[in-house]
mmCIF file with all atom_site columns, C-alpha atoms in Angstrom:
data_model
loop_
_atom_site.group_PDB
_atom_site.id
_atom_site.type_symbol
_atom_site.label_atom_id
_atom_site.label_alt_id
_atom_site.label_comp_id
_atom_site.label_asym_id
_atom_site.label_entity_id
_atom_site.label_seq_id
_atom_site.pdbx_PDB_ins_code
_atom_site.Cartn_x
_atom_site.Cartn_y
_atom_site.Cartn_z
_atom_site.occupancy
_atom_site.B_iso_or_equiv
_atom_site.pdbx_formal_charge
_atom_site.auth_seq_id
_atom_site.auth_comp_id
_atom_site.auth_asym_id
_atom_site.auth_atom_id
_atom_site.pdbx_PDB_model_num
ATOM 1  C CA . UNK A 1 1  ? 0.000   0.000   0.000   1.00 57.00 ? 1  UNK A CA 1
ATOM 2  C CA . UNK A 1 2  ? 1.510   3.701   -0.911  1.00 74.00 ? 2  UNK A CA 1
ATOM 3  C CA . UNK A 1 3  ? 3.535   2.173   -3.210  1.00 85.00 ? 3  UNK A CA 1
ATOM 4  C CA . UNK A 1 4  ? 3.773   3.974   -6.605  1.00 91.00 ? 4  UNK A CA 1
ATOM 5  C CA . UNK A 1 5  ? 4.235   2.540   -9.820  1.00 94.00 ? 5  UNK A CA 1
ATOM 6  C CA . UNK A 1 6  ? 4.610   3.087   -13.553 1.00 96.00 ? 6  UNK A CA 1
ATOM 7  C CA . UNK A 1 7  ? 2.704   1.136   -15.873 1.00 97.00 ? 7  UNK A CA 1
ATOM 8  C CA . UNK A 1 8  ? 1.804   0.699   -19.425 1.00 98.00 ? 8  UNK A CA 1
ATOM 9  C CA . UNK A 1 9  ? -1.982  -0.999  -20.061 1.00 98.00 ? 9  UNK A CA 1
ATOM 10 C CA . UNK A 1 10 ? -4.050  -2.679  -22.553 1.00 98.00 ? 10 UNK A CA 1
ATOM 11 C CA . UNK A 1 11 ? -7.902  -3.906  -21.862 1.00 97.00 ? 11 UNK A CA 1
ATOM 12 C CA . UNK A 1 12 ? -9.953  -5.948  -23.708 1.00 98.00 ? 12 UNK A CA 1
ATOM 13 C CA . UNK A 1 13 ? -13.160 -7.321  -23.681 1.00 97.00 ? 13 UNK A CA 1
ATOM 14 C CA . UNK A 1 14 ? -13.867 -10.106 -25.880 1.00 95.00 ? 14 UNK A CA 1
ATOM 15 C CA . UNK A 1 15 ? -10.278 -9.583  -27.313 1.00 95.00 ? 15 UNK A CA 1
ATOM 16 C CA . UNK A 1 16 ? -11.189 -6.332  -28.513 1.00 96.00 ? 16 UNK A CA 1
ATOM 17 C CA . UNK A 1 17 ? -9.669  -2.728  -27.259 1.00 96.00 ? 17 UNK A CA 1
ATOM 18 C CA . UNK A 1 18 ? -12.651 -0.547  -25.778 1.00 95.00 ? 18 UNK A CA 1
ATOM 19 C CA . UNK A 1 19 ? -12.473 3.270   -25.312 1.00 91.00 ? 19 UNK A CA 1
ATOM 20 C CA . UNK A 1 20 ? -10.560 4.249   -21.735 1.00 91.00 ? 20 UNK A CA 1
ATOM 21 C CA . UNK A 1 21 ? -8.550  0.802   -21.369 1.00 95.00 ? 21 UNK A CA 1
ATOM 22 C CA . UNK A 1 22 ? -5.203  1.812   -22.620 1.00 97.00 ? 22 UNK A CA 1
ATOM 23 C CA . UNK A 1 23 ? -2.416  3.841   -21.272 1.00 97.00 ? 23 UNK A CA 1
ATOM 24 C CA . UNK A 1 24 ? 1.159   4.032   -21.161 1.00 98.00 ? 24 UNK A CA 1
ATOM 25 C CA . UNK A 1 25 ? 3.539   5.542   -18.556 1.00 97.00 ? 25 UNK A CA 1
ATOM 26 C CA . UNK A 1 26 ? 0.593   5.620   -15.768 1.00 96.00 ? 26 UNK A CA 1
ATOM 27 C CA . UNK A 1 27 ? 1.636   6.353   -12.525 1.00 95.00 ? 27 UNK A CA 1
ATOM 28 C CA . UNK A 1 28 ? -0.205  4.794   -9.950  1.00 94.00 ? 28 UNK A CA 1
ATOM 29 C CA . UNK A 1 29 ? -0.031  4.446   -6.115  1.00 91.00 ? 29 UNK A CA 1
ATOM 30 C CA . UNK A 1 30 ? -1.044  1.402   -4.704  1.00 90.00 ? 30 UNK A CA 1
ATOM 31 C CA . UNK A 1 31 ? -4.078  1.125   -2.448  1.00 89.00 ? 31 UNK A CA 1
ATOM 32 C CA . UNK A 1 32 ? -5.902  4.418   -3.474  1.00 88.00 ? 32 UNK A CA 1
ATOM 33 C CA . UNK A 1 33 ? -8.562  2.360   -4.903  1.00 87.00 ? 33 UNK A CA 1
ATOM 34 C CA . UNK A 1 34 ? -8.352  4.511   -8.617  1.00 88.00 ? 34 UNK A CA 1
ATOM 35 C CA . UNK A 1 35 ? -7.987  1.271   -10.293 1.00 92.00 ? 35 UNK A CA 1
ATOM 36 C CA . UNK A 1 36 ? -11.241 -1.189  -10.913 1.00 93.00 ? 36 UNK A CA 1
ATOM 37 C CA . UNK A 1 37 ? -11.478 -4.254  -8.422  1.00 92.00 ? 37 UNK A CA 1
ATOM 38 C CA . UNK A 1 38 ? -8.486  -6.696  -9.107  1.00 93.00 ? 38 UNK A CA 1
ATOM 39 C CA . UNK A 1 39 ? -6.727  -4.515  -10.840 1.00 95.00 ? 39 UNK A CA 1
ATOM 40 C CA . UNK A 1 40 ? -3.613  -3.076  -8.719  1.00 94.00 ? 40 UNK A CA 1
ATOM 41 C CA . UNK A 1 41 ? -4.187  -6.907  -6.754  1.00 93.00 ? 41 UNK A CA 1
ATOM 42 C CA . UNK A 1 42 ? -1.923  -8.123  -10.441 1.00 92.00 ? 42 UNK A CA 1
ATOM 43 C CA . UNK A 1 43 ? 1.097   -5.270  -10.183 1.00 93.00 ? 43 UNK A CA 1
ATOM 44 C CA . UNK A 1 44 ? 1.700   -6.013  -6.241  1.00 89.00 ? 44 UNK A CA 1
ATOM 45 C CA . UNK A 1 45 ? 4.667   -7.839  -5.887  1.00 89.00 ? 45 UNK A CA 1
ATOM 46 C CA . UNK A 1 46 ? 5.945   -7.518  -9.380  1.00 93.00 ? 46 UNK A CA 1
ATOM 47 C CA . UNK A 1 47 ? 9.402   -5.766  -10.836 1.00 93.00 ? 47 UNK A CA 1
ATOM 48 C CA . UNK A 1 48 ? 9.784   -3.164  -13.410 1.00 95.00 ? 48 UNK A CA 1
ATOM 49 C CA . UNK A 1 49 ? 9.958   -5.355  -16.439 1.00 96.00 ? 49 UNK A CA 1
ATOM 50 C CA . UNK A 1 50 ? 7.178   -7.767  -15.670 1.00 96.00 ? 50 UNK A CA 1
ATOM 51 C CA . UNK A 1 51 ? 4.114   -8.061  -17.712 1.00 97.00 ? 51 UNK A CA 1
ATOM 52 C CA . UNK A 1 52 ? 0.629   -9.187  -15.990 1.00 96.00 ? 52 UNK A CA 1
ATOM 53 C CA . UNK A 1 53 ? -2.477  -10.329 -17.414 1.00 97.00 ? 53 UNK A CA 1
ATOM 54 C CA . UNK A 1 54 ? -5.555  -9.512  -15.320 1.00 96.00 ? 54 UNK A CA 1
ATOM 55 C CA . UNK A 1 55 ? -8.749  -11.084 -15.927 1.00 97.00 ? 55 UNK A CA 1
ATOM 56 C CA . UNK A 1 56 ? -11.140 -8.369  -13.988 1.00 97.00 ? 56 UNK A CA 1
ATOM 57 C CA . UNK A 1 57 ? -14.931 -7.560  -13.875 1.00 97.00 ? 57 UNK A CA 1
ATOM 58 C CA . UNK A 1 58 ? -16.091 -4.038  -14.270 1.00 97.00 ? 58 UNK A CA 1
ATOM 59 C CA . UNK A 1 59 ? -18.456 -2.843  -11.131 1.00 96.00 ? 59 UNK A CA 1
ATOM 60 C CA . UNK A 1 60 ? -22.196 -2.990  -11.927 1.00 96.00 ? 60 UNK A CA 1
ATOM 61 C CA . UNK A 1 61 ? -22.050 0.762   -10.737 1.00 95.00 ? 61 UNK A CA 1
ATOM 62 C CA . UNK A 1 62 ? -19.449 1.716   -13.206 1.00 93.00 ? 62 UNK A CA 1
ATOM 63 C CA . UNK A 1 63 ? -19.530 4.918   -14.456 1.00 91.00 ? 63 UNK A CA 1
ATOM 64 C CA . UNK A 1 64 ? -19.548 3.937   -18.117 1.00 92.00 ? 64 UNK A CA 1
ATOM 65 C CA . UNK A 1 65 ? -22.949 2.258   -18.862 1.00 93.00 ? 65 UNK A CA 1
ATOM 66 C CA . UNK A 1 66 ? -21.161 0.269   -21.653 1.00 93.00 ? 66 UNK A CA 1
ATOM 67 C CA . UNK A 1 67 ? -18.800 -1.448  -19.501 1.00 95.00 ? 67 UNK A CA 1
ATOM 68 C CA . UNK A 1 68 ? -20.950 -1.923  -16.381 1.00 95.00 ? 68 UNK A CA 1
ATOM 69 C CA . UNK A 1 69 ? -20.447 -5.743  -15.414 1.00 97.00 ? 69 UNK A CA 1
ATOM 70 C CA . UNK A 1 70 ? -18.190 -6.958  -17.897 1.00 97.00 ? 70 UNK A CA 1
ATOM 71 C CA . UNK A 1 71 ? -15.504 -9.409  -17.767 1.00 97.00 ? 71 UNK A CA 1
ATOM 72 C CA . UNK A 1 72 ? -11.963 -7.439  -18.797 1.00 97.00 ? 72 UNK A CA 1
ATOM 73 C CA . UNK A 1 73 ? -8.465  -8.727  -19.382 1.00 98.00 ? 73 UNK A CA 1
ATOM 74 C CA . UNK A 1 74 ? -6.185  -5.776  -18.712 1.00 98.00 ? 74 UNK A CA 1
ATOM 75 C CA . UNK A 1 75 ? -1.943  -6.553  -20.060 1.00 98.00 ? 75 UNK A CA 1
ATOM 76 C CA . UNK A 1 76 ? -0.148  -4.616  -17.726 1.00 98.00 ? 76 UNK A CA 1
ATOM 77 C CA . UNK A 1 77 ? 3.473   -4.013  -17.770 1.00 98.00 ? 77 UNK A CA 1
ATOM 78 C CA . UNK A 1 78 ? 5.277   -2.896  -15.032 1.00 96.00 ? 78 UNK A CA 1
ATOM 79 C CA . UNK A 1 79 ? 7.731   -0.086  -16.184 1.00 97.00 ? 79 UNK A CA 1
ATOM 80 C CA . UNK A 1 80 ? 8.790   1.526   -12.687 1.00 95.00 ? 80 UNK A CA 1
ATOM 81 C CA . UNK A 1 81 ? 8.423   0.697   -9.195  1.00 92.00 ? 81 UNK A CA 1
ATOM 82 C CA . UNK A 1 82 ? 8.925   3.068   -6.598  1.00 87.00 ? 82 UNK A CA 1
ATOM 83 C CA . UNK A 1 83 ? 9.346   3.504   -3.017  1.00 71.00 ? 83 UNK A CA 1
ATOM 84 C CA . UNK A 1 84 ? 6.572   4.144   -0.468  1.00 59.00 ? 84 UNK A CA 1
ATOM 85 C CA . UNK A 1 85 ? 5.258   7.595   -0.387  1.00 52.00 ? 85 UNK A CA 1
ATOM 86 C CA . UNK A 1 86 ? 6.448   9.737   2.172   1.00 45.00 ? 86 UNK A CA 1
ATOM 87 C CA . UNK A 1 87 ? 3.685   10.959  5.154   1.00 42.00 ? 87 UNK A CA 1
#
């Protein structure tokens, strides 16, 4: 938790891309829930350099109605790992 990493994503559903499932060079700190259930649960414990599949389900209160309940699969590559933030 606090953690912060670096990583590049791509999701799919039904092995296609969808709109809002691909970034590169995201920072993210661990534990601030940003991420959709699952999610961050795939980078923890992994080195830069490591590549993750994530099979995830999208909340049924997600706010985009086309994406509400569906299965994901999120490629994630770590490409930085940092140290614990600093309180």
């Amino acid at each position: 938790r606090g953690r912060r990493v670096t990583v590049d994503f791509v999701g799919t559903i039904d092995g296609e891309e969808f709109e809002g499932g691909k970034a590169e060079d995201f920072p993210l700190e661990l534990g601030q829930g940003r991420m959709i259930p699952g999610f961050e649960d795939n980078i923890v414990g992994k080195k830069a350099g490591e590549e993750v599949v994530a099979d995830v389900t999208f909340p049924e209160d997600y706010h985009a109605e086309n994406l509400k309940g569906k299965a994901a699969q999120f490629t994630i590559t770590v490409k930085k790992v940092g140290s614990a933030r600093i309180t």
